[in-house]
Coordinates of C-alpha atoms in Angstrom, one line a residue:
M1 CA 26.6 10.9 -12.2
P2 CA 28.2 13.1 -9.6
I3 CA 28.9 11.9 -6.1
I4 CA 28.8 14.5 -3.5
K5 CA 30.6 12.6 -0.7
Q6 CA 30.7 9.1 0.6
H7 CA 28.0 8.3 3.4
R8 CA 27.4 5.5 5.8
V9 CA 24.1 4.0 5.0
A10 CA 22.2 1.2 7.1
V11 CA 19.3 -0.5 5.3
I12 CA 16.8 -2.3 7.5
H13 CA 14.3 -4.9 6.5
P14 CA 12.4 -7.6 8.5
D15 CA 12.5 -10.7 6.3
L16 CA 15.0 -10.7 3.2
G17 CA 13.1 -13.2 1.1
V18 CA 12.3 -12.9 -2.7
G19 CA 9.1 -10.9 -2.9
G20 CA 8.5 -7.6 -4.6
A21 CA 9.2 -5.6 -1.5
E22 CA 12.8 -7.4 -1.1
R23 CA 13.6 -6.8 -4.7
L24 CA 13.1 -3.2 -4.2
I25 CA 15.1 -2.8 -1.0
V26 CA 17.9 -4.9 -2.8
D27 CA 17.8 -2.4 -5.7
A28 CA 17.7 0.6 -3.3
S29 CA 20.9 -0.8 -1.6
K30 CA 22.7 -1.5 -4.6
A31 CA 21.6 1.9 -6.2
L32 CA 23.0 3.8 -3.0
K33 CA 26.2 1.8 -3.3
E34 CA 26.6 2.7 -6.9
C35 CA 26.4 6.3 -5.7
G36 CA 29.5 5.8 -3.7
H37 CA 28.0 5.2 -0.3
Q38 CA 29.0 2.4 2.2
V39 CA 25.8 0.5 2.4
T40 CA 25.0 -2.5 4.7
I41 CA 21.6 -4.2 5.0
Y42 CA 20.5 -5.4 8.3
T43 CA 17.6 -7.9 8.4
G44 CA 15.7 -10.4 10.9
Y45 CA 15.8 -13.3 8.6
H46 CA 18.0 -14.2 5.7
D47 CA 17.8 -17.8 3.9
R48 CA 20.7 -18.1 1.6
M49 CA 18.8 -20.7 -0.4
R50 CA 15.9 -18.3 -0.8
C51 CA 17.0 -14.8 -1.4
F52 CA 18.2 -12.5 -4.4
D53 CA 21.7 -13.0 -5.6
E54 CA 22.9 -9.8 -4.7
T55 CA 22.5 -10.5 -1.0
R56 CA 24.7 -13.9 -1.0
D57 CA 27.4 -13.3 -3.6
G58 CA 29.0 -10.4 -2.0
T59 CA 27.5 -7.6 -4.1
L60 CA 25.8 -6.3 -0.9
N61 CA 27.0 -6.6 2.6
T62 CA 24.1 -8.4 4.5
V63 CA 23.9 -8.9 8.1
T64 CA 21.3 -11.0 10.0
L65 CA 20.4 -9.9 13.4
G66 CA 17.5 -11.4 15.6
Q67 CA 17.1 -14.5 13.6
W68 CA 16.4 -16.5 16.8
I69 CA 13.1 -14.4 17.3
P70 CA 10.4 -16.5 16.1
R71 CA 8.3 -15.3 13.0
T72 CA 5.1 -16.1 14.9
I73 CA 3.9 -17.6 18.4
F74 CA 1.9 -20.8 17.2
G75 CA 0.9 -19.1 13.9
R76 CA -0.1 -15.8 15.6
F77 CA 1.3 -12.4 16.5
H78 CA 2.9 -11.9 13.1
A79 CA 3.1 -8.3 13.3
L80 CA 4.2 -8.1 16.9
M81 CA 7.1 -10.5 16.0
A82 CA 8.2 -8.4 13.0
Y83 CA 8.1 -5.3 15.3
L84 CA 10.3 -6.9 17.7
K85 CA 12.9 -7.9 15.1
M86 CA 13.0 -4.4 13.7
I87 CA 13.5 -3.0 17.4
Y88 CA 16.1 -5.5 18.0
I89 CA 18.0 -4.2 14.9
A90 CA 17.4 -0.8 15.9
F91 CA 19.1 -1.4 19.4
Y92 CA 22.1 -3.0 17.7
L93 CA 22.5 -0.1 15.6
L94 CA 22.1 2.2 18.5
F95 CA 24.9 0.7 20.5
F96 CA 27.2 -1.0 18.0
S97 CA 27.4 1.2 14.8
N98 CA 27.3 4.6 13.4
Y99 CA 25.5 5.7 10.3
D100 CA 24.7 9.0 8.4
L101 CA 21.4 7.6 7.2
V102 CA 19.1 4.6 8.0
L103 CA 16.5 3.4 5.3
C104 CA 13.9 1.4 7.1
D105 CA 11.7 -0.6 5.0
Q106 CA 8.2 -2.0 5.6
V107 CA 8.0 -1.8 9.4
S108 CA 8.3 1.6 11.1
A109 CA 8.4 0.2 14.7
C110 CA 12.2 0.6 14.7
I111 CA 12.2 4.4 14.1
P112 CA 11.5 5.7 17.8
F113 CA 14.5 3.5 19.0
L114 CA 16.8 4.9 16.3
R115 CA 15.9 8.3 17.3
L116 CA 17.7 7.8 20.6
N117 CA 21.0 7.9 18.6
L118 CA 21.6 11.6 19.8
W119 CA 25.1 11.6 19.2
A120 CA 25.1 10.6 15.6
N121 CA 21.7 11.8 14.8
P122 CA 21.2 9.8 11.6
K123 CA 18.8 10.9 9.0
I124 CA 16.0 8.3 8.8
I125 CA 13.9 7.6 5.9
F126 CA 10.9 5.2 5.8
Y127 CA 9.8 3.4 2.7
C128 CA 6.2 2.6 3.3
H129 CA 4.7 -0.3 0.9
F130 CA 1.3 -0.2 2.6
P131 CA -0.3 0.5 6.1
D132 CA 0.5 -2.8 8.1
Q133 CA -2.9 -2.4 9.8
L134 CA -4.8 -2.7 6.5
L135 CA -3.1 -6.0 5.7
T136 CA -5.1 -8.0 8.5
K137 CA -8.7 -8.7 9.6
R138 CA -10.2 -8.1 13.0
E139 CA -12.2 -11.4 13.3
S140 CA -12.7 -11.0 16.9
L141 CA -12.8 -8.6 19.9
M142 CA -9.6 -10.0 21.1
K143 CA -7.8 -9.5 17.7
A144 CA -9.2 -5.9 17.6
A145 CA -7.7 -5.2 21.2
Y146 CA -4.4 -6.9 20.2
R147 CA -4.3 -4.6 16.9
K148 CA -5.2 -1.4 18.4
P149 CA -2.0 -0.4 20.3
L150 CA 0.0 -1.8 17.4
D151 CA -2.0 0.4 14.9
L152 CA -1.4 3.6 16.8
F153 CA 2.2 2.8 17.3
E154 CA 2.4 2.4 13.5
E155 CA 1.2 5.7 12.6
W156 CA 3.2 7.5 15.4
S157 CA 6.5 5.7 14.4
T158 CA 5.9 6.3 10.9
S159 CA 5.4 10.1 11.7
L160 CA 8.9 10.3 13.1
A161 CA 10.7 9.6 9.9
D162 CA 12.5 12.7 8.3
S163 CA 11.2 11.5 5.0
I164 CA 8.6 9.0 4.0
L165 CA 8.7 7.2 0.7
V166 CA 5.8 5.3 -1.0
N167 CA 5.9 3.0 -4.0
S168 CA 2.8 4.3 -5.8
K169 CA 0.2 7.1 -6.0
F170 CA -2.4 4.5 -4.9
T171 CA -0.2 3.7 -1.7
R172 CA 0.2 7.5 -1.1
N173 CA -3.5 8.0 -1.1
V174 CA -4.3 5.1 1.2
V175 CA -1.6 6.1 3.6
Q176 CA -3.1 9.5 3.9
Q177 CA -6.5 8.2 4.3
T178 CA -5.4 5.8 7.0
F179 CA -2.9 7.9 9.0
K180 CA -4.7 11.1 9.9
S181 CA -1.4 12.8 11.2
L182 CA 0.2 12.4 7.8
R183 CA -2.5 14.0 5.7
N184 CA -0.3 17.2 5.5
R185 CA 2.9 15.5 5.2
E186 CA 4.8 15.1 1.8
L187 CA 4.9 11.5 0.9
I188 CA 7.3 11.1 -2.0
V189 CA 6.4 8.5 -4.6
L190 CA 9.5 6.5 -5.6
Y191 CA 8.4 3.9 -8.0
P192 CA 10.1 0.5 -8.0
C193 CA 12.1 -0.3 -11.0
V194 CA 13.7 -2.8 -13.3
D195 CA 17.2 -2.9 -14.4
L196 CA 16.9 -3.2 -18.1
D197 CA 20.7 -3.6 -18.5
H198 CA 20.6 -6.7 -16.3
F199 CA 17.5 -8.0 -18.1
I200 CA 19.3 -7.5 -21.5
K201 CA 22.6 -8.8 -20.5
N202 CA 21.1 -12.1 -19.0
K203 CA 18.4 -12.6 -21.5
P204 CA 18.4 -16.3 -21.8
S205 CA 18.9 -18.1 -25.0
D206 CA 17.0 -20.9 -26.4
D207 CA 19.6 -23.3 -25.1
D208 CA 19.3 -21.8 -21.7
C209 CA 15.6 -22.2 -21.7
E210 CA 16.0 -26.0 -22.3
T211 CA 16.7 -26.5 -18.7
I212 CA 12.8 -25.4 -17.9
F213 CA 11.7 -27.9 -20.3
K214 CA 13.9 -30.8 -19.0
D215 CA 13.2 -30.0 -15.3
Y216 CA 9.5 -29.6 -15.8
D217 CA 8.4 -31.9 -18.4
S218 CA 4.8 -30.8 -18.2
V219 CA 5.7 -27.4 -19.8
P220 CA 4.9 -27.9 -23.6
R221 CA 7.0 -26.0 -26.2
E222 CA 4.1 -25.9 -28.8
K223 CA 1.4 -24.2 -26.6
F224 CA 0.7 -20.6 -25.9
I225 CA 2.2 -20.2 -22.4
Y226 CA 0.8 -17.9 -19.8
L227 CA 2.8 -17.1 -16.6
S228 CA 1.6 -16.5 -13.1
L229 CA 4.5 -15.1 -11.1
N230 CA 3.7 -14.4 -7.5
R231 CA 4.1 -15.7 -3.9
F232 CA 1.9 -18.5 -2.9
E233 CA -0.3 -16.2 -0.7
R234 CA -4.2 -16.0 -0.7
K235 CA -4.2 -12.4 -1.0
K236 CA -2.4 -12.8 -4.6
A237 CA -5.7 -14.6 -6.0
L238 CA -3.6 -17.1 -7.9
A239 CA -6.9 -19.2 -8.3
T240 CA -8.2 -16.5 -10.7
A241 CA -5.6 -17.4 -13.2
I242 CA -6.3 -21.1 -12.9
E243 CA -10.1 -20.7 -13.3
S244 CA -9.7 -18.4 -16.2
L245 CA -7.6 -20.8 -17.9
S246 CA -10.4 -23.4 -17.5
V247 CA -12.8 -21.0 -18.9
C248 CA -10.5 -20.4 -21.9
L249 CA -10.0 -24.1 -22.8
F250 CA -13.8 -24.5 -22.6
K251 CA -14.4 -21.9 -25.1
L252 CA -11.6 -23.0 -27.2
K253 CA -13.4 -26.3 -27.3
H254 CA -16.9 -25.3 -27.6
E255 CA -17.0 -21.8 -29.1
Q256 CA -13.9 -21.7 -31.3
D257 CA -16.1 -20.6 -34.1
K258 CA -16.8 -17.3 -32.2
L259 CA -13.1 -16.5 -31.7
Q260 CA -11.5 -14.2 -34.5
L261 CA -8.3 -16.1 -34.8
N262 CA -5.4 -14.7 -36.8
E263 CA -4.5 -17.8 -38.4
K264 CA -1.6 -16.1 -40.3
G265 CA 0.2 -15.0 -37.3
N266 CA -0.7 -17.8 -34.8
K267 CA 2.2 -20.2 -34.3
K268 CA 1.1 -21.8 -31.3
E269 CA -2.2 -24.0 -30.6
G270 CA -3.5 -24.6 -27.1
M271 CA -2.8 -22.8 -23.8
H272 CA -0.7 -23.7 -20.8
L273 CA -0.3 -22.0 -17.5
I274 CA 2.7 -21.9 -15.2
V275 CA 2.1 -20.9 -11.7
A276 CA 5.4 -20.0 -10.3
G277 CA 6.4 -18.0 -7.2
G278 CA 7.9 -17.8 -3.6
Y279 CA 6.9 -20.7 -1.3
D280 CA 7.6 -20.5 2.3
S281 CA 7.2 -23.8 4.3
R282 CA 7.3 -21.8 7.4
L283 CA 4.0 -20.0 6.8
K284 CA 0.9 -22.0 7.1
D285 CA -0.9 -19.9 4.6
S286 CA 1.6 -20.4 2.0
V287 CA 1.6 -24.2 2.6
D288 CA -2.4 -24.4 2.9
Y289 CA -2.9 -22.2 -0.3
Y290 CA -0.4 -24.1 -2.4
A291 CA -2.4 -27.4 -1.6
E292 CA -5.6 -25.7 -2.3
L293 CA -4.3 -24.5 -5.7
K294 CA -3.2 -27.9 -6.7
Q295 CA -6.5 -29.5 -5.6
L296 CA -8.4 -26.7 -7.7
T297 CA -6.3 -27.7 -10.7
Q298 CA -7.4 -31.5 -10.2
D299 CA -10.9 -30.5 -9.6
L300 CA -11.0 -28.5 -13.0
D301 CA -9.2 -31.4 -14.8
L302 CA -6.3 -29.1 -15.6
V303 CA -3.5 -31.2 -14.4
P304 CA -2.0 -31.6 -17.8
N305 CA -2.5 -27.9 -18.5
V306 CA -1.0 -26.3 -15.4
T307 CA 2.7 -26.5 -13.9
F308 CA 3.6 -25.4 -10.5
I309 CA 7.1 -24.1 -9.7
E310 CA 8.2 -23.4 -6.3
S311 CA 10.4 -20.5 -5.5
P312 CA 12.4 -20.3 -8.8
S313 CA 15.7 -18.7 -8.8
D314 CA 16.6 -15.3 -10.3
G315 CA 17.9 -17.3 -13.4
D316 CA 14.9 -19.5 -13.7
K317 CA 12.7 -16.4 -13.4
L318 CA 14.3 -14.9 -16.5
K319 CA 13.8 -18.2 -18.3
L320 CA 10.3 -18.3 -17.4
L321 CA 9.4 -14.8 -18.6
Q322 CA 11.5 -15.8 -21.8
I323 CA 9.4 -18.9 -22.7
C324 CA 6.1 -17.5 -21.8
N325 CA 4.0 -15.5 -24.3
A326 CA 2.0 -13.5 -21.6
V327 CA 1.9 -12.8 -18.0
V328 CA -1.3 -13.1 -15.7
Y329 CA -1.1 -10.7 -12.7
T330 CA -4.2 -11.4 -10.5
P331 CA -3.7 -9.7 -7.0
E332 CA -6.4 -7.1 -6.3
N333 CA -5.4 -3.6 -5.1
E334 CA -1.8 -4.4 -5.2
H335 CA 0.3 -1.7 -3.7
F336 CA 2.5 -1.6 -6.7
G337 CA 3.5 -4.9 -8.3
I338 CA 6.8 -5.5 -9.7
V339 CA 5.9 -8.5 -11.8
P340 CA 4.4 -6.5 -14.6
L341 CA 7.6 -4.5 -14.9
E342 CA 9.5 -7.5 -15.1
A343 CA 7.3 -8.8 -17.8
M344 CA 7.6 -5.7 -19.8
A345 CA 11.3 -5.9 -19.4
M346 CA 11.2 -9.1 -21.4
S347 CA 8.7 -7.7 -23.9
R348 CA 5.8 -9.6 -22.6
P349 CA 2.2 -8.3 -22.3
V350 CA 0.5 -8.2 -19.0
I351 CA -3.1 -9.1 -18.0
A352 CA -3.5 -7.6 -14.6
S353 CA -6.3 -6.5 -12.1
A354 CA -7.7 -2.9 -12.8
S355 CA -6.8 -1.8 -9.3
G356 CA -3.9 -0.7 -7.4
G357 CA -0.4 -0.3 -8.8
P358 CA -1.1 -2.0 -12.2
L359 CA -3.2 1.2 -13.0
E360 CA -0.1 3.2 -13.0
T361 CA 2.0 0.7 -15.0
I362 CA -0.3 -0.8 -17.6
E363 CA -2.0 1.1 -20.3
D364 CA -5.1 -1.0 -21.1
G365 CA -5.1 -2.2 -24.5
V366 CA -1.5 -0.8 -25.2
N367 CA 0.9 -2.9 -23.3
G368 CA -1.5 -5.3 -21.8
F369 CA -5.3 -5.5 -20.2
L370 CA -6.6 -4.3 -17.0
C371 CA -9.3 -6.7 -15.8
S372 CA -12.0 -6.6 -13.2
H373 CA -12.6 -9.4 -10.6
D374 CA -16.4 -8.6 -10.5
N375 CA -16.7 -10.0 -14.1
D376 CA -16.0 -13.7 -14.4
D377 CA -15.2 -13.2 -18.1
S378 CA -12.8 -10.3 -17.8
F379 CA -9.6 -12.4 -17.4
P380 CA -10.5 -15.2 -19.7
N381 CA -11.6 -12.6 -22.5
A382 CA -8.2 -10.9 -22.1
M383 CA -6.3 -14.3 -22.3
L384 CA -8.3 -15.4 -25.3
E385 CA -7.6 -12.1 -27.2
L386 CA -3.8 -12.4 -26.8
Y387 CA -4.1 -16.0 -28.0
A388 CA -6.5 -15.3 -30.8
D389 CA -3.9 -12.8 -32.2
Q390 CA -0.5 -13.5 -31.3
V391 CA 0.8 -10.9 -33.6
K392 CA -1.1 -8.4 -31.5
S393 CA 0.3 -10.0 -28.4
D394 CA 3.9 -9.5 -29.5
A395 CA 3.3 -5.9 -30.6
M396 CA 1.8 -5.2 -27.0
G397 CA 5.0 -6.8 -25.4
S398 CA 7.1 -4.5 -27.5
R399 CA 5.2 -1.5 -26.3
G400 CA 5.8 -2.7 -22.8
F401 CA 9.3 -2.6 -23.2
I402 CA 9.3 1.0 -24.6
R403 CA 7.2 2.1 -21.5
V404 CA 9.4 0.4 -18.9
K405 CA 12.5 1.8 -20.3
K406 CA 10.8 5.3 -20.5
D407 CA 9.2 5.6 -17.0
F408 CA 10.6 2.7 -14.8
S409 CA 14.4 2.4 -15.4
Y410 CA 16.9 1.6 -12.8
Q411 CA 18.9 4.7 -13.4
A412 CA 15.9 7.1 -12.9
F413 CA 15.2 5.2 -9.5
R414 CA 18.8 5.3 -8.5
D415 CA 19.3 9.1 -9.2
H416 CA 15.9 9.9 -7.5
L417 CA 16.6 7.9 -4.3
N418 CA 20.1 9.5 -4.0
R419 CA 18.5 13.0 -4.3
V420 CA 16.2 12.2 -1.7
C421 CA 18.5 10.6 0.6
F422 CA 21.4 13.3 0.2
P423 CA 20.0 16.3 -1.4
P424 CA 22.9 18.5 -2.9
G425 CA 25.0 20.1 -0.4
T426 CA 24.6 17.3 2.0
H427 CA 27.9 16.4 3.9
A428 CA 28.9 13.2 5.5
S429 CA 29.5 13.2 9.2

């Protein structure tokens, strides 16, 4: 891969946790570094106990600024605090640094202030995951009044970027419908990716996976395991996976004669669900929803059938993907969704919502199933179909690996990002 010239790159992200957006910006930073550029990540919050390995093991230079700025004020003003963090970082870059390019992620509030740097005049690229104004509700007149200037500022500040990247065609359409001033702007789709070499190199052995069974003795070896891998947030609709498991177990008990089981290929009997993902004790929604999910599990008499795992490490995520037989991905209208790609990288079929990003990654009936939340039987039927024919389930997983290798590789992501940031002929200042 040719390198034109080394450039100085600043990457700005509001809260460097362990979600899909954070995985993407870590991959983007690593990709630009591999292209020969000097890359520094600036973030408003970085917990070394809850972050991706590359941001703490020295792979990526990570600087935390404005961590003293609270995430909320008495549980409110999330957006305003995120804006202030990004603006604080922008002022730091304005006075104490000099970069050829600034890649701003998620929150565009910093862009007008970065534009004040007339002497360096860095190229500014904004990666938009989804319009922030669509991620909140206006329950009251006061909330609507609070959001109005933020919404206007979001659209205006986004428009000031030299280039705008989006994570899917779905997001591109939503952005153009939401921001009228951007309807005629080119929005470049840069799909998130998975590093297949990393997955292959670090694929856990059976002995490695033993730690999961030892640490979580409720996880059975002999059952067909479904994995839900998402942050503990209400919008992720994790209850759907738990409720669907309840329906499946009922049908296995009372309607098994109606199921067409492939007895020759089925090696596992019974079902188990692992609900794993990022848990943030700072967030009331995360704490409350986690408690609600546990209560739901008790109410449905599923305690022996469901295991909860909080904030698994990168290594444990790989082990969970290795020991599971299928991944259940329940968010509706997800902007993209990195988990289906991670599942496919581990040759696991994916059962996902028939909306948003999964429509662009999952081929229904080929490498997984696309299900409707409007049909109560949609998710359970898909789960039962994989359980009933585990040979078919394995074949779907293999096709998923082929698809992710062809269309969502890290190498393609790296080269595309570098071309967008530094087109041929670009020179460092």
